[in-house]
Coordinates of C-alpha atoms in Angstrom, one line a residue:
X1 CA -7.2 8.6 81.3
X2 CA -5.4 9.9 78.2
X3 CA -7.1 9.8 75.1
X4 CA -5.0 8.9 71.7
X5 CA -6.0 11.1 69.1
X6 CA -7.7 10.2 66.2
X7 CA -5.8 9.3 63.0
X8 CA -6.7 11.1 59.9
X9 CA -6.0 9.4 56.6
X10 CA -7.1 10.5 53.0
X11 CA -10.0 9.0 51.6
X12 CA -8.4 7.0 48.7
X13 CA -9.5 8.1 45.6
X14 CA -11.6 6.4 42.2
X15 CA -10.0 8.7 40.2
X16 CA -7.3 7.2 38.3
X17 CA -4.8 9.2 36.3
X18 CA -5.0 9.6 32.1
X19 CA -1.6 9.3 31.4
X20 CA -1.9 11.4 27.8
X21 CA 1.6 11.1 27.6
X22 CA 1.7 7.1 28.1
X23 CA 3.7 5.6 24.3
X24 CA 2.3 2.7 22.3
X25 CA 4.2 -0.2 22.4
X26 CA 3.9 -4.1 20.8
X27 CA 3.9 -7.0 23.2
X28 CA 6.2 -9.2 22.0
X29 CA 6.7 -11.9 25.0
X30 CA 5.2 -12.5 28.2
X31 CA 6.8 -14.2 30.7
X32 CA 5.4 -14.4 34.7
X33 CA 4.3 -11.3 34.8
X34 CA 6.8 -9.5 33.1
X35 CA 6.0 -8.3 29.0
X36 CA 8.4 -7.5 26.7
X37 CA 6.8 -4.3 24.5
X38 CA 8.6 -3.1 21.3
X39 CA 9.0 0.5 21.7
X40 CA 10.3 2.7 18.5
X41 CA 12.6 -0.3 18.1
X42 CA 13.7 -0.7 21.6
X43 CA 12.7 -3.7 23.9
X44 CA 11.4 -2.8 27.1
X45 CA 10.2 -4.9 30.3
X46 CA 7.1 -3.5 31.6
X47 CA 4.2 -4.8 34.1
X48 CA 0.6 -4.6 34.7
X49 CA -0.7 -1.4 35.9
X50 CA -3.3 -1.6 39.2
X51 CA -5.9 0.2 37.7
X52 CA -5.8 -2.8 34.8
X53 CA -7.0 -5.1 37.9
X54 CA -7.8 -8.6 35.9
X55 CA -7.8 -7.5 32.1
X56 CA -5.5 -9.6 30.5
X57 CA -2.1 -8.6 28.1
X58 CA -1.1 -11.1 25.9
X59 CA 1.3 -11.5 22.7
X60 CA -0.1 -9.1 20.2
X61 CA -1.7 -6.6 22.1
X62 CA -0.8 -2.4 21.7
X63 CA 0.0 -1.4 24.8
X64 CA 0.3 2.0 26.4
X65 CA 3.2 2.4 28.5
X66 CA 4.7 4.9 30.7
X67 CA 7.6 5.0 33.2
X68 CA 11.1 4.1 32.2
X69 CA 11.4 3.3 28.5
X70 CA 14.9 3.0 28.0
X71 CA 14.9 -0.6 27.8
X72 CA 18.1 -0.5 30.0
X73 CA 19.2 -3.9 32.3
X74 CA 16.8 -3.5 35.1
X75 CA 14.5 -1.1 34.3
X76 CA 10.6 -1.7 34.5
X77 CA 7.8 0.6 32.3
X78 CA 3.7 -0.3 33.3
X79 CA 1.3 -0.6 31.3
X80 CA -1.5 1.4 31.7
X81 CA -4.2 0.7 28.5
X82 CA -4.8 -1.7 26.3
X83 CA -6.0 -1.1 22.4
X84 CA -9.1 -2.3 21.1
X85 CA -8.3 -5.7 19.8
X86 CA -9.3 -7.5 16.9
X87 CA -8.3 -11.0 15.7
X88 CA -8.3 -12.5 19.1
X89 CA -7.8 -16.6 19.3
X90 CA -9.0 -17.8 21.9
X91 CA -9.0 -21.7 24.0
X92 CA -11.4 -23.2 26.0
X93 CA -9.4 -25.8 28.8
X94 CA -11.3 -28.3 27.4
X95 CA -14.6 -29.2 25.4
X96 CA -16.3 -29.0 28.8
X97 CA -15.0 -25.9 30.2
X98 CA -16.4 -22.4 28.6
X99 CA -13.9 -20.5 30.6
X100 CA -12.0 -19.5 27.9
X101 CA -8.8 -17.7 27.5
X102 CA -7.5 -15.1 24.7
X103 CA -4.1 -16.5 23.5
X104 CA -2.8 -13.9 20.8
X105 CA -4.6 -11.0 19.7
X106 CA -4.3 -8.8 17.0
X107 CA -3.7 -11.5 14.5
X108 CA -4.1 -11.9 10.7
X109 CA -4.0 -15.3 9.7
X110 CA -3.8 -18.8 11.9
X111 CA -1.1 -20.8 10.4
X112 CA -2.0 -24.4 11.4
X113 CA 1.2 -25.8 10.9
X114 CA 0.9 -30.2 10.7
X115 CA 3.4 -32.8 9.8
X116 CA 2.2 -35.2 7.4
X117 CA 4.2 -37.9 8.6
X118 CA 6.0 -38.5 12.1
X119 CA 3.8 -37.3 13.7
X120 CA 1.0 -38.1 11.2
X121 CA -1.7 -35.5 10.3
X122 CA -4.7 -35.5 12.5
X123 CA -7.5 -33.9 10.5
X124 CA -9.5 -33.3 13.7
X125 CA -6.8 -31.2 15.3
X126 CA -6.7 -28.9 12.4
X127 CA -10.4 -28.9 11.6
X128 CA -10.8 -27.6 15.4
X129 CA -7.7 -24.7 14.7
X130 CA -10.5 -24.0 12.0
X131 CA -12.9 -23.3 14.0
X132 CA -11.2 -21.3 15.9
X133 CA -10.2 -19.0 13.1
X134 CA -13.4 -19.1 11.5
X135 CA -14.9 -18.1 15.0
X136 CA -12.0 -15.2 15.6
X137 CA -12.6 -14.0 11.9
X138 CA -9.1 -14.9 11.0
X139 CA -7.9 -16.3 7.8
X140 CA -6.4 -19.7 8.2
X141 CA -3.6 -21.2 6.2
X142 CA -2.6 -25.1 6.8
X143 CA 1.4 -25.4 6.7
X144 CA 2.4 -29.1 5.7
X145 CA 6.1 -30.1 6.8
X146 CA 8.1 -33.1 5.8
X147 CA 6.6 -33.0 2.5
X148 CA 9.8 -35.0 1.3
X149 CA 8.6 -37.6 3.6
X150 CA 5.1 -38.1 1.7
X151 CA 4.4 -35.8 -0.8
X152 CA 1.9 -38.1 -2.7
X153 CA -0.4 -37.3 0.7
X154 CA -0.8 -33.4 -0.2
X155 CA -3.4 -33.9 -3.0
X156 CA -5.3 -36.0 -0.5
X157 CA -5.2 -33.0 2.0
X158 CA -6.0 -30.9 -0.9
X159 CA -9.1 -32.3 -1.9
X160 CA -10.3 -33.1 2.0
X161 CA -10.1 -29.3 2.2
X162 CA -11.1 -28.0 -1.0
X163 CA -14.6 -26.2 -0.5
X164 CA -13.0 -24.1 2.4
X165 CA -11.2 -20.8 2.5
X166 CA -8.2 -22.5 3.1
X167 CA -4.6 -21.4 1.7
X168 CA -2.7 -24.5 1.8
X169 CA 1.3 -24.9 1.7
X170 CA 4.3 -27.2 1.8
X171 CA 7.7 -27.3 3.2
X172 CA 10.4 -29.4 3.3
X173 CA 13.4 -29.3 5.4
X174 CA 16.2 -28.0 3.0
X175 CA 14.1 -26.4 0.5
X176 CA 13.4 -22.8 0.0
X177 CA 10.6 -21.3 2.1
X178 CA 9.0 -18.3 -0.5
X179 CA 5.9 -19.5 -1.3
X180 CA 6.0 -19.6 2.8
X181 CA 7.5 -16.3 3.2
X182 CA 5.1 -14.3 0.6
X183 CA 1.9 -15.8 2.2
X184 CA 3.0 -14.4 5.6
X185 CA 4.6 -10.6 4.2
X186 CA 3.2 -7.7 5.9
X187 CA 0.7 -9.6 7.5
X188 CA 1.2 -10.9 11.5
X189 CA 0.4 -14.6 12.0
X190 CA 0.1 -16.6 14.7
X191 CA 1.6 -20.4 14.7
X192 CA -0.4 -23.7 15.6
X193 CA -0.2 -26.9 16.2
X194 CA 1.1 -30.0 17.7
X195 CA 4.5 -30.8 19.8
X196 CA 6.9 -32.3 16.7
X197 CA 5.5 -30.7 13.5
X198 CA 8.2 -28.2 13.1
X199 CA 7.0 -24.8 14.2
X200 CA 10.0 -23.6 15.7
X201 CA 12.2 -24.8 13.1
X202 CA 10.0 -22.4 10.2
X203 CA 10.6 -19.9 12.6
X204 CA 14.2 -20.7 13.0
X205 CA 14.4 -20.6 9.1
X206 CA 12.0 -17.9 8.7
X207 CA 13.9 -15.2 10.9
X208 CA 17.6 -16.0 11.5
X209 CA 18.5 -16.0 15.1
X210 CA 15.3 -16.3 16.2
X211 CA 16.9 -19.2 18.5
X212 CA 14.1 -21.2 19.2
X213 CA 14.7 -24.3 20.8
X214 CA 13.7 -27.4 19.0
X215 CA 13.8 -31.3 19.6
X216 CA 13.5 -34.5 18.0
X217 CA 10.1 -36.7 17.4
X218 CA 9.6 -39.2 20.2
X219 CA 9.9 -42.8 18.9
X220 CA 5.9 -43.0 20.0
X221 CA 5.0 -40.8 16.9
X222 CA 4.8 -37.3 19.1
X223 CA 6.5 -34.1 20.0
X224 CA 7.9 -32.9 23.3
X225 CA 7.2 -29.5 24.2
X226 CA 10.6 -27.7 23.8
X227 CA 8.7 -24.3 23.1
X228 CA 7.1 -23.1 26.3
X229 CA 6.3 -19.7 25.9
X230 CA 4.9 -17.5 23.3
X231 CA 7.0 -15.1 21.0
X232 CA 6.6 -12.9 18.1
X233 CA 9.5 -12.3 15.8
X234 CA 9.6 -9.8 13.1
X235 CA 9.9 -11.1 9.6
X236 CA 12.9 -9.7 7.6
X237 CA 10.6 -8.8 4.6
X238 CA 7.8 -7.0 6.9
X239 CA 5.2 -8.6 9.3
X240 CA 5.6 -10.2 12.5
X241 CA 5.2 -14.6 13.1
X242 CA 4.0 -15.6 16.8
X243 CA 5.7 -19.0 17.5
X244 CA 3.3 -20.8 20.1
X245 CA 4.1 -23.6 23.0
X246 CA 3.1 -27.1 21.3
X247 CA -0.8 -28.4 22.4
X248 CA -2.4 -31.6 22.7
X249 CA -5.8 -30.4 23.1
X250 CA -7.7 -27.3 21.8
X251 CA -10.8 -26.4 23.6
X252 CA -13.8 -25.0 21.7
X253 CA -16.3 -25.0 24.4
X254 CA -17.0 -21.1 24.0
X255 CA -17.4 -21.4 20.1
X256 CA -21.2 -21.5 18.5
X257 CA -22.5 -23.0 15.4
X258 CA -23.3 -19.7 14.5
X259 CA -20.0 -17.9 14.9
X260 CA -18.7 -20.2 12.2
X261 CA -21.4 -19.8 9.9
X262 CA -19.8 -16.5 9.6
X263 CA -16.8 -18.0 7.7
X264 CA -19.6 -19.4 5.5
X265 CA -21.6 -16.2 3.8
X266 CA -23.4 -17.9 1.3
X267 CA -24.8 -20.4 3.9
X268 CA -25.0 -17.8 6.9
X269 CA -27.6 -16.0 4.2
X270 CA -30.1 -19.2 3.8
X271 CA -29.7 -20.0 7.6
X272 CA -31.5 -16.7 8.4
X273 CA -34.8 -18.7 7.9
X274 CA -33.7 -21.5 10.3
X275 CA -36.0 -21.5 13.6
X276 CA -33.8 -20.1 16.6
X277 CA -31.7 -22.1 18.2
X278 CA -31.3 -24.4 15.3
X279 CA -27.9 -26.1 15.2
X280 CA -27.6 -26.7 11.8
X281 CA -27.0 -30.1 12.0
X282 CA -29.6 -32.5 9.5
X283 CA -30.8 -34.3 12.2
X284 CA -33.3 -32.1 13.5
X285 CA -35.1 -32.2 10.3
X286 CA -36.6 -28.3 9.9
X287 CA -33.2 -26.9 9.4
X288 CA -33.4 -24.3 6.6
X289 CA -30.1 -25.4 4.9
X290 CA -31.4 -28.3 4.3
X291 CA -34.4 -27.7 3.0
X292 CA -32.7 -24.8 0.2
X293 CA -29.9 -27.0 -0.7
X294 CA -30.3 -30.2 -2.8
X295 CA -27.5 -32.4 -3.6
X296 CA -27.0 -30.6 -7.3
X297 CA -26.6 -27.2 -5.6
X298 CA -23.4 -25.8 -6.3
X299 CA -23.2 -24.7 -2.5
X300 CA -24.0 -28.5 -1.3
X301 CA -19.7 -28.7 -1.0
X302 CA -19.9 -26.3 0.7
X303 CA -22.2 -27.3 3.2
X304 CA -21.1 -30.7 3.9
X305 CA -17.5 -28.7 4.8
X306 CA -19.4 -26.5 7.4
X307 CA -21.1 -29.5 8.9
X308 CA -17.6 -31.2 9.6
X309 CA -16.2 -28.3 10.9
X310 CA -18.8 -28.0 13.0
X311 CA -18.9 -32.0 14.4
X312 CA -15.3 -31.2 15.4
X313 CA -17.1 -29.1 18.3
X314 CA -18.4 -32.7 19.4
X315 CA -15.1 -34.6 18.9
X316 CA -12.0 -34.9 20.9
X317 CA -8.7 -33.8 18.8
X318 CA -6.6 -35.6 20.8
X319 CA -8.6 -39.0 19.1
X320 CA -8.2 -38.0 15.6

């Protein structure tokens, strides 16, 4: 009987290579599985290393890349690491689902950008992008459009918003876009908001030949999706704008009350003496906000924001 011999193969290996020599690069785009990094000024196409097994890359991120950098037609880099991030939005699926997802990282400010007519403003969309900012440590700045459409509602929006750190701005279609431009130099920002308002047209006007597609309102008062990835543009006067895919929904379900007390110093400081757990809310009688601020207090504004913000948690966007 002849006996085959036996096959020797080389244990495989946990050690995984250091690549010192790997470059930084700036995720611009991802698109299936292929990211578009920014490389001294040349665009390459790169994919996911093995040993990155399920971290995710996403439009912001500093990358380190190795392989072929050229950026020539059918060349592919990996990417190997991943920075240390900071300004990271983040989504829930839904209000019910805590499985969350990062979206952008690396951000500066959330620029919740909402038409105030056609389709009309929904207060509880952009309280919830607040949350979200407030919860990623990001400053948020609410971008009205079609101002010449109803400019006597700005003040209203004003006022709504007035005891928040809130930058507020308004555009109109053929009128200059500095006050726009100066709040987003040097800085990169990340646009938000609903299918319609005009996101892709600011970027459009904001960095010529952008080329982002854009469509007309529907005649039911809402957007189509026309944008359906995510892309980050450089601005001509310094800092980069993320144009984002139009949402219906924003999911918050991995956001506490606590994470956006942080937004609110002045309150996170009294709500130390709150017992734990305590949701800040009025209802459960023994919370410590209530108890150090009367109606006279000059941080009482202030407080009522914070507890709207923080009913959004309980509220679905798509009703407001």
């Amino acid at each position: 009987m002849r006996v085959r011999a036996t096959r020797r193969s080389r244990p495989r290996t946990k050690i995984r290579p250091k690549h010192e020599h790997a470059v930084e690069g700036f995720v611009t785009a991802v698109d299936r599985g292929r990211y578009t990094c920014l490389v001294d000024g040349v665009a390459v196409t790169a994919m996911k290393a093995r040993e990155l097994g399920r971290q995710s890359i996403v439009v912001g991120d500093r990358a380190a890349l190795v392989g072929d950098l050229t950026g020539s037609p059918g060349t592919l880099a990996r990417i190997v690491r991943i920075a240390e991030r900071h300004g990271e939005l983040r989504r829930s699926a839904d209000d019910e689902n805590a499985n969350e997802r990062v979206v952008v990282a690396n951000v500066d400010q959330l620029v919740v950008v909402a038409s105030l007519v056609d389709p009309p403003l929904r207060y509880g969309f952009v309280d919830r992008c607040l949350v979200a900012a407030y919860d990623a440590a990001v400053h948020p700045v609410l971008c009205l459009t079609k101002h010449d459409l109803a400019p006597e509602l700005v003040a209203e929006v004003r006022a709504y918003y007035s005891q928040l750190d809130l930058t507020i701005t308004a555009t109109e279609p053929d009128a200059p876009l500095d006050e726009l431009r100066e709040l987003l130099r040097g800085k990169e920002n990340v646009f938000f908001g609903h299918s319609g308002v005009g996101k892709s047209t600011l970027v459009n006007r904001l960095v010529p030949g952008a080329g982002r597609a854009v469509s007309e309102v529907r005649a039911i008062g809402k957007g189509s999706h026309t944008s359906t990835s995510t892309v980050s543009f450089a601005l001509p006067g310094g800092g980069w704008v993320i144009d984002t895919p139009g949402v219906r929904s924003f999911g918050l379900a991995h956001v506490t009350a606590d994470s956006i007390l942080k937004a609110f110093p002045e309150l996170e400081e009294v709500a130390q003496d709150c017992p734990r757990g305590c949701t800040h809310t009025p209802e459960i009688g023994d919370c410590a906000l209530d108890a150090a601020i009367g109606p006279d207090d000059p941080r009482a504004g202030r407080l009522a924001s914070f507890r709207r913000v923080l009913a959004s948690l309980n509220e679905a966007d798509t009703k407001n």
